[in-house]
Coordinates of C-alpha atoms and ligand atoms in Angstrom, one line a residue:
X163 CA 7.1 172.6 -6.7
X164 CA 9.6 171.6 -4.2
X165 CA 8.7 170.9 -0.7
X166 CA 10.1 170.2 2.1
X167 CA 9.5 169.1 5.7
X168 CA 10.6 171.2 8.6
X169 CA 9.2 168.1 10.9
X170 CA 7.9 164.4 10.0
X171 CA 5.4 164.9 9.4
X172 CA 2.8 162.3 7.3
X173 CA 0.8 165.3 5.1
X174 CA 4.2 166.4 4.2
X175 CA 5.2 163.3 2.9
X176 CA 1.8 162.8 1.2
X177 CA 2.4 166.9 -0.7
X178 CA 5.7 165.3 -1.0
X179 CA 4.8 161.8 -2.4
X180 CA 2.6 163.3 -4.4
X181 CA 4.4 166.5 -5.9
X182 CA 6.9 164.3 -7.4
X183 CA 4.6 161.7 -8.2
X184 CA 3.6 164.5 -11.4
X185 CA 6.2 166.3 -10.9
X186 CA 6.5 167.1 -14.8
X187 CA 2.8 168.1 -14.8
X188 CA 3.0 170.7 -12.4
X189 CA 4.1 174.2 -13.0
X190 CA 6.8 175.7 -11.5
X191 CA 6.3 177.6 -8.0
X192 CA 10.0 178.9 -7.8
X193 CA 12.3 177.2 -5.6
X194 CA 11.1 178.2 -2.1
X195 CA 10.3 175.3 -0.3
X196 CA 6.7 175.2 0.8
X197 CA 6.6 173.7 4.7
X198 CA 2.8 172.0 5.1
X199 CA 2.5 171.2 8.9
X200 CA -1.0 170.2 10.2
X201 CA -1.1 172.7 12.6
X202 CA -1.6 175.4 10.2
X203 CA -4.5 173.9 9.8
X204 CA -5.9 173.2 13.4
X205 CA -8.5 175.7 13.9
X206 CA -10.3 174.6 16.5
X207 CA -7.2 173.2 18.6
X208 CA -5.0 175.1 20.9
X209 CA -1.6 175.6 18.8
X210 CA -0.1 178.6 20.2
X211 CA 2.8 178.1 22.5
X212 CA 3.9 181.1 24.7
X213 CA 7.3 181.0 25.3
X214 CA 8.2 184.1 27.6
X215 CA 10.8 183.0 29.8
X216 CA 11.9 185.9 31.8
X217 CA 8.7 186.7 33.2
X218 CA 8.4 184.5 36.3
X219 CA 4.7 185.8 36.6
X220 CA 3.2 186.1 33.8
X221 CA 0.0 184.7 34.0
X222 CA 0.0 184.4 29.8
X223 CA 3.2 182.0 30.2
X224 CA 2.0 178.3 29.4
X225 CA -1.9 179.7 28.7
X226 CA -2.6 178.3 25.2
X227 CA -5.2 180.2 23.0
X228 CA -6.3 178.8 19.7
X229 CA -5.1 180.3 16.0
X230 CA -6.3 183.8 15.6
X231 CA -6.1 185.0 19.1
X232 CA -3.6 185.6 21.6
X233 CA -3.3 185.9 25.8
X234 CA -3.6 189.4 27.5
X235 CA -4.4 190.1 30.9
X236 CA -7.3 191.6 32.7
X237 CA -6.9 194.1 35.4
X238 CA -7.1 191.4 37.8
X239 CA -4.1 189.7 36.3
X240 CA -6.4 187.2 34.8
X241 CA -5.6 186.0 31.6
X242 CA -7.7 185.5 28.6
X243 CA -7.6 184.7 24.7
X244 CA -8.1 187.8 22.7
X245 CA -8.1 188.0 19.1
X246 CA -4.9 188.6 17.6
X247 CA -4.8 191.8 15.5
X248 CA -3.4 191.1 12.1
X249 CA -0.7 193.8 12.2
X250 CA 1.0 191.7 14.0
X251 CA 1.2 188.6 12.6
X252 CA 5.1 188.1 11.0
X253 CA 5.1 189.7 7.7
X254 CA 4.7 186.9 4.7
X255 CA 7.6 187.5 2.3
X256 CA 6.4 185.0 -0.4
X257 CA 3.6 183.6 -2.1
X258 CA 3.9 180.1 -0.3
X259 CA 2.9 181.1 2.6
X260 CA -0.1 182.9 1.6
X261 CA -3.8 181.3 1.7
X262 CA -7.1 181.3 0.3
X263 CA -10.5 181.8 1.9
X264 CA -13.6 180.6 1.1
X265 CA -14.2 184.0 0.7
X266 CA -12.0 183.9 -1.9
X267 CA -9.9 186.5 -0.8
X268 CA -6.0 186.3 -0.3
X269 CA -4.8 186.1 3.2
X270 CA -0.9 187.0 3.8
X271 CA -0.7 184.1 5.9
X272 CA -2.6 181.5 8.1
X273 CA -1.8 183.9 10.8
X274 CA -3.5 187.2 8.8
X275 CA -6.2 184.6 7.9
X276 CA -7.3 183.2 11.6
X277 CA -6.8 187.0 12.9
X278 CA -9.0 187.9 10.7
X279 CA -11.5 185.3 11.1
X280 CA -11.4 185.4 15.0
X281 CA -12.3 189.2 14.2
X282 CA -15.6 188.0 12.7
X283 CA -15.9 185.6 15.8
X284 CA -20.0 185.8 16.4
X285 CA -21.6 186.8 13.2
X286 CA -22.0 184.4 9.9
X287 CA -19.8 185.9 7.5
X288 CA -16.7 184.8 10.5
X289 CA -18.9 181.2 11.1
X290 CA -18.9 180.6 7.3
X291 CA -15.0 181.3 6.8
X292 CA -12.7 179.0 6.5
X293 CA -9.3 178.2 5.3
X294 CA -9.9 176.9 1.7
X295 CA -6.5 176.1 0.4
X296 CA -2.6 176.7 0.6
X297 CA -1.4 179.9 -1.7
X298 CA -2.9 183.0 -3.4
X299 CA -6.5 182.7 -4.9
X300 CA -6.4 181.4 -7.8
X301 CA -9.2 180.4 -11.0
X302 CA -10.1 176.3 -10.4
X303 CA -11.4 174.9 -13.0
X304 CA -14.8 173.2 -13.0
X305 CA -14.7 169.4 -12.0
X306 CA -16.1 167.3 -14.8
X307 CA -18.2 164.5 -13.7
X308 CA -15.6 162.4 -16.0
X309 CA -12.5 163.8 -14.0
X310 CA -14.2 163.3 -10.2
X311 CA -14.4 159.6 -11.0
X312 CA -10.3 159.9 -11.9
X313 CA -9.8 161.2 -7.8
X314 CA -10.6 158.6 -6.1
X315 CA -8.0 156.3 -8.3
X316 CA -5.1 158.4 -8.1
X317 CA -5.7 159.1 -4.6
X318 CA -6.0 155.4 -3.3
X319 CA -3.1 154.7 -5.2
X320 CA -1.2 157.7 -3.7
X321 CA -2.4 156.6 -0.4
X322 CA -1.2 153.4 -0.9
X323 CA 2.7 154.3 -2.0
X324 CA 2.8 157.1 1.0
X325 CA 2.1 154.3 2.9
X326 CA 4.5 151.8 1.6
X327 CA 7.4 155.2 2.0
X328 CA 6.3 155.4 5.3
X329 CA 7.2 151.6 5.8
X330 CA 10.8 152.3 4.4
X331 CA 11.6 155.1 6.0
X332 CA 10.6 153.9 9.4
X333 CA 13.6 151.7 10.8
X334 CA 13.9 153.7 13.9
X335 CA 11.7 156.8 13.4
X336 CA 8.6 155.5 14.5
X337 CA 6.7 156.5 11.7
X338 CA 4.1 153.7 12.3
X339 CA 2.9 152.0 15.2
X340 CA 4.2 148.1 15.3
X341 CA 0.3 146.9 14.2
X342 CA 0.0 149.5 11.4
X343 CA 3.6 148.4 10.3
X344 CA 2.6 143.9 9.8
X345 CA -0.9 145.4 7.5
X346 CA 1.6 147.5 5.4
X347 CA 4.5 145.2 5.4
X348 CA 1.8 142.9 3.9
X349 CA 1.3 145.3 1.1
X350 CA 4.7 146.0 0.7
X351 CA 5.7 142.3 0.3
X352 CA 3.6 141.5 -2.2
X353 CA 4.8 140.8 -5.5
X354 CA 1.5 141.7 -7.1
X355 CA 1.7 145.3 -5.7
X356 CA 2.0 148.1 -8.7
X357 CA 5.0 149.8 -7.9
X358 CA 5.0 153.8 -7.8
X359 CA 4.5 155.2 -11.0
X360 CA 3.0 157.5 -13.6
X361 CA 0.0 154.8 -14.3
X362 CA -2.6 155.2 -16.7
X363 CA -6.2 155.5 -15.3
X364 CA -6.9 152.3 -16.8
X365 CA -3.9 150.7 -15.2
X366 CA -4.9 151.8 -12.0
X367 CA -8.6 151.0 -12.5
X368 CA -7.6 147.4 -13.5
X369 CA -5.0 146.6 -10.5
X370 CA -7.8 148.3 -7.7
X371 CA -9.8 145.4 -9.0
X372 CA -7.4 142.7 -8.9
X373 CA -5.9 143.9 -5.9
X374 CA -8.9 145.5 -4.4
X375 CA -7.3 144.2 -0.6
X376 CA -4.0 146.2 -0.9
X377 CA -6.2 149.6 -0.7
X378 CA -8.7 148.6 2.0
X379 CA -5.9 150.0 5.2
X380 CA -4.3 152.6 3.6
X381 CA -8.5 154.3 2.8
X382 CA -8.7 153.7 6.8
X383 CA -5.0 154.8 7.7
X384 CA -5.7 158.3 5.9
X385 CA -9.2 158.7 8.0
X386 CA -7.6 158.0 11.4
X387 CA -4.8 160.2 10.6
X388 CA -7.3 162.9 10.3
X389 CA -9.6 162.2 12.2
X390 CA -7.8 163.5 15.4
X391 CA -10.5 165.8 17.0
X392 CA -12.0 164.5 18.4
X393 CA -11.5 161.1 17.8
X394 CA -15.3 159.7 16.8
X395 CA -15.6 158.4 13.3
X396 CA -16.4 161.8 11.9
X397 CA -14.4 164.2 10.4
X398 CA -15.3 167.9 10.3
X399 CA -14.4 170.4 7.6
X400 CA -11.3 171.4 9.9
X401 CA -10.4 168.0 10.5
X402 CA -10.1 167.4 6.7
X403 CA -8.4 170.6 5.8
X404 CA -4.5 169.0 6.4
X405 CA -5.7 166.8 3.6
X406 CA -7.8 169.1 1.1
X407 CA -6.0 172.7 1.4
X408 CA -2.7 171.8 0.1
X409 CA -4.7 169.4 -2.4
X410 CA -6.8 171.9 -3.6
X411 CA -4.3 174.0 -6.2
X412 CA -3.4 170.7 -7.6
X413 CA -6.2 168.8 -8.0
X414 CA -9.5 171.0 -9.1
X415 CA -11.8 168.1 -8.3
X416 CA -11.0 168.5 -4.7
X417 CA -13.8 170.4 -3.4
X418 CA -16.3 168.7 -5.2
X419 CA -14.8 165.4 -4.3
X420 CA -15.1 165.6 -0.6
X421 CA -18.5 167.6 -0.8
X422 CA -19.9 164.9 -2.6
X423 CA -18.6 162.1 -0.1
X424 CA -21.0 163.5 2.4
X425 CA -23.3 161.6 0.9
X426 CA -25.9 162.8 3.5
X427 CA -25.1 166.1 3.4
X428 CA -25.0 166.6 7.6
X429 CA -21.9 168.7 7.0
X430 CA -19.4 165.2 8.2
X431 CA -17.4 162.5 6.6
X432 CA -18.2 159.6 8.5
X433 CA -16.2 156.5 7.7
X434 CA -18.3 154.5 5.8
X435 CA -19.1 157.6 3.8
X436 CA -15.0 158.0 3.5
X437 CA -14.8 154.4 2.3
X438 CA -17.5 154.2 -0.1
X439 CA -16.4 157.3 -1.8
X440 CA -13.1 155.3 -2.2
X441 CA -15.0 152.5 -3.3
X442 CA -14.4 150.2 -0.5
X443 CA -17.1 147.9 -0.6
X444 CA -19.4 148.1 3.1
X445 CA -18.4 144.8 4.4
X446 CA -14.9 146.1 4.0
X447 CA -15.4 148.7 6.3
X448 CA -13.8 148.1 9.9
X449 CA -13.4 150.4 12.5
X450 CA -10.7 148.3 14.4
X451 CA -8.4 149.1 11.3
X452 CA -7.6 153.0 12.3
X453 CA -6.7 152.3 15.6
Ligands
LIG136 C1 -11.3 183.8 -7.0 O1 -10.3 184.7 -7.2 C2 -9.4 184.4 -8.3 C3 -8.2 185.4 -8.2 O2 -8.6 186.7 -8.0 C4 -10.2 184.5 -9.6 O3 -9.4 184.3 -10.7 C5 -11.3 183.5 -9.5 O4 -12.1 183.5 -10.7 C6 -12.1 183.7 -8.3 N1 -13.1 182.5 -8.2 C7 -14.3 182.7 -8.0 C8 -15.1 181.4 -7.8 O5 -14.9 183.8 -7.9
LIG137 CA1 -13.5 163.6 14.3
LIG138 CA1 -22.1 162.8 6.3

């Protein structure tokens, strides 16, 4: 699977690091490149841009509605977000770009599937639907309690090298702010870090306990970068979905994995949830490290 980013963006470098970090494992989607962008994702946030020009007046120009609807006016030249009917989304012409539900049911696209949803706006079936994963439903396999104990090692690890790519890609792009750049330069200096790699589950058992410290900011660095709206420590099922839906047809324990991180079941991840499930120990666990 070969994918590519349209903007930098940080999930798309995390599908990417991680794509050809098992590259050899994974089976081949064809050789459409798939374009992740975190606003696919943003649910709850006003994405839409309206970009009619011509029309001086047009009381829709620069009025943002949120995925799934889009503005009309009233009869008193008011606008106002209605939802978008899915005829007219732009017609999905391959299987990237299509997405489960978790109604497990195939959506052409994000667009067909927040149309529809915004359809349902008011009754539970639409207040239960969300955007599962990236592509066409497909059978996951059960998650073994064996294999959801295998997650969180590949994943810190993963974090970790996304991290240290970020670092050397970031001359003058600005990847990283100047603070986030001295904790990872830290990482990235050190001699003792394991370098990228195919690593065996022991291998990467063994180095998170010898060097437990190189994986305490990248666990935080992932949960500020999702935890975006709003900003509070929490992070709601859309707030995680940049992170699970494209993870989902790759790694089956997914689901389960961040299901089971809410350890108190209320529905969010709060940090120290996030970090325990990562196996950051509580006195590890810093708020001031996000920023
Ligand atoms: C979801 O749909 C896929 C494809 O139709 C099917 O193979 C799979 O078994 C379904 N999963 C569940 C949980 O029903
Ligand atoms: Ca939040
Ligand atoms: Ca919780």
């Amino acid at each position: 699977m070969k994918i590519i980013c349209k903007k930098k963006n940080l999930f798309c470098l995390l599908i990417y690091t991680k794509t050809c970090a098992t590259a050899d494992q994974e089976p081949e989607v064809g050789t459409n490149p798939v374009q992740v962008e975190v606003g696919d994702f943003d649910e709850a946030i006003d994405v839409e841009e309206e970009t009619v020009e011509d029309i001086v007046d047009n009381p829709c120009l620069n009025y943002h509605c949120k995925k799934g609807k889009v503005c009309e006016v009233d009869e008193g030249n008011t606008p106002m977000c209605v939802c978008q009917d899915p005829s007219t989304c732009p017609p999905a012409d391959a299987e990237f770009e299509h997405v489960c539900g978790t109604d497990n049911k195939t959506y052409d696209s994000s667009c067909h599937f927040f149309a529809t949803k915004c359809a349902l706006e008011g009754t539970k079936k639409g207040h239960k639907l969300h955007l599962d994963y990236i592509g066409p439903c497909k059978y996951i396999e059960t998650c073994l309690d064996s294999e959801l104990n295998e997650f969180p090692l590949r994943m810190r690890d993963w974090l970790k090298n996304v991290l240290v790519t970020l670092y050397e890609r970031d001359e003058d792009n600005n990847l990283l702010t100047e603070k986030q750049k001295l904790r990872v330069k830290k990482i990235y200096e050190n001699e003792k870090r394991l370098q990228a790699g195919d690593h065996s589950l022991d291998l990467l058992a063994h180095d998170f306990e010898k060097n437990y410290n190189m994986y305490i900011f990248p666990v935080h660095w992932q949960f500020g970068q999702l935890d975006q709206h709003p900003v509070d420590g929490y992070l709601t099922h859309t707030e995680l979905a940049p992170l699970r839906a494209p993870l989902i047809p790759m790694e089956h324990c997914t689901t389960r994995f961040f299901e089971e991180c809410d350890s108190d079941s209320d529905k969010y991840i709060a940090l120290e949830e996030w970090a325990s499930c990562f196996g950051l120990k509580e006195q590890d666990v810093d708020k001031d490290l996000i920023i």
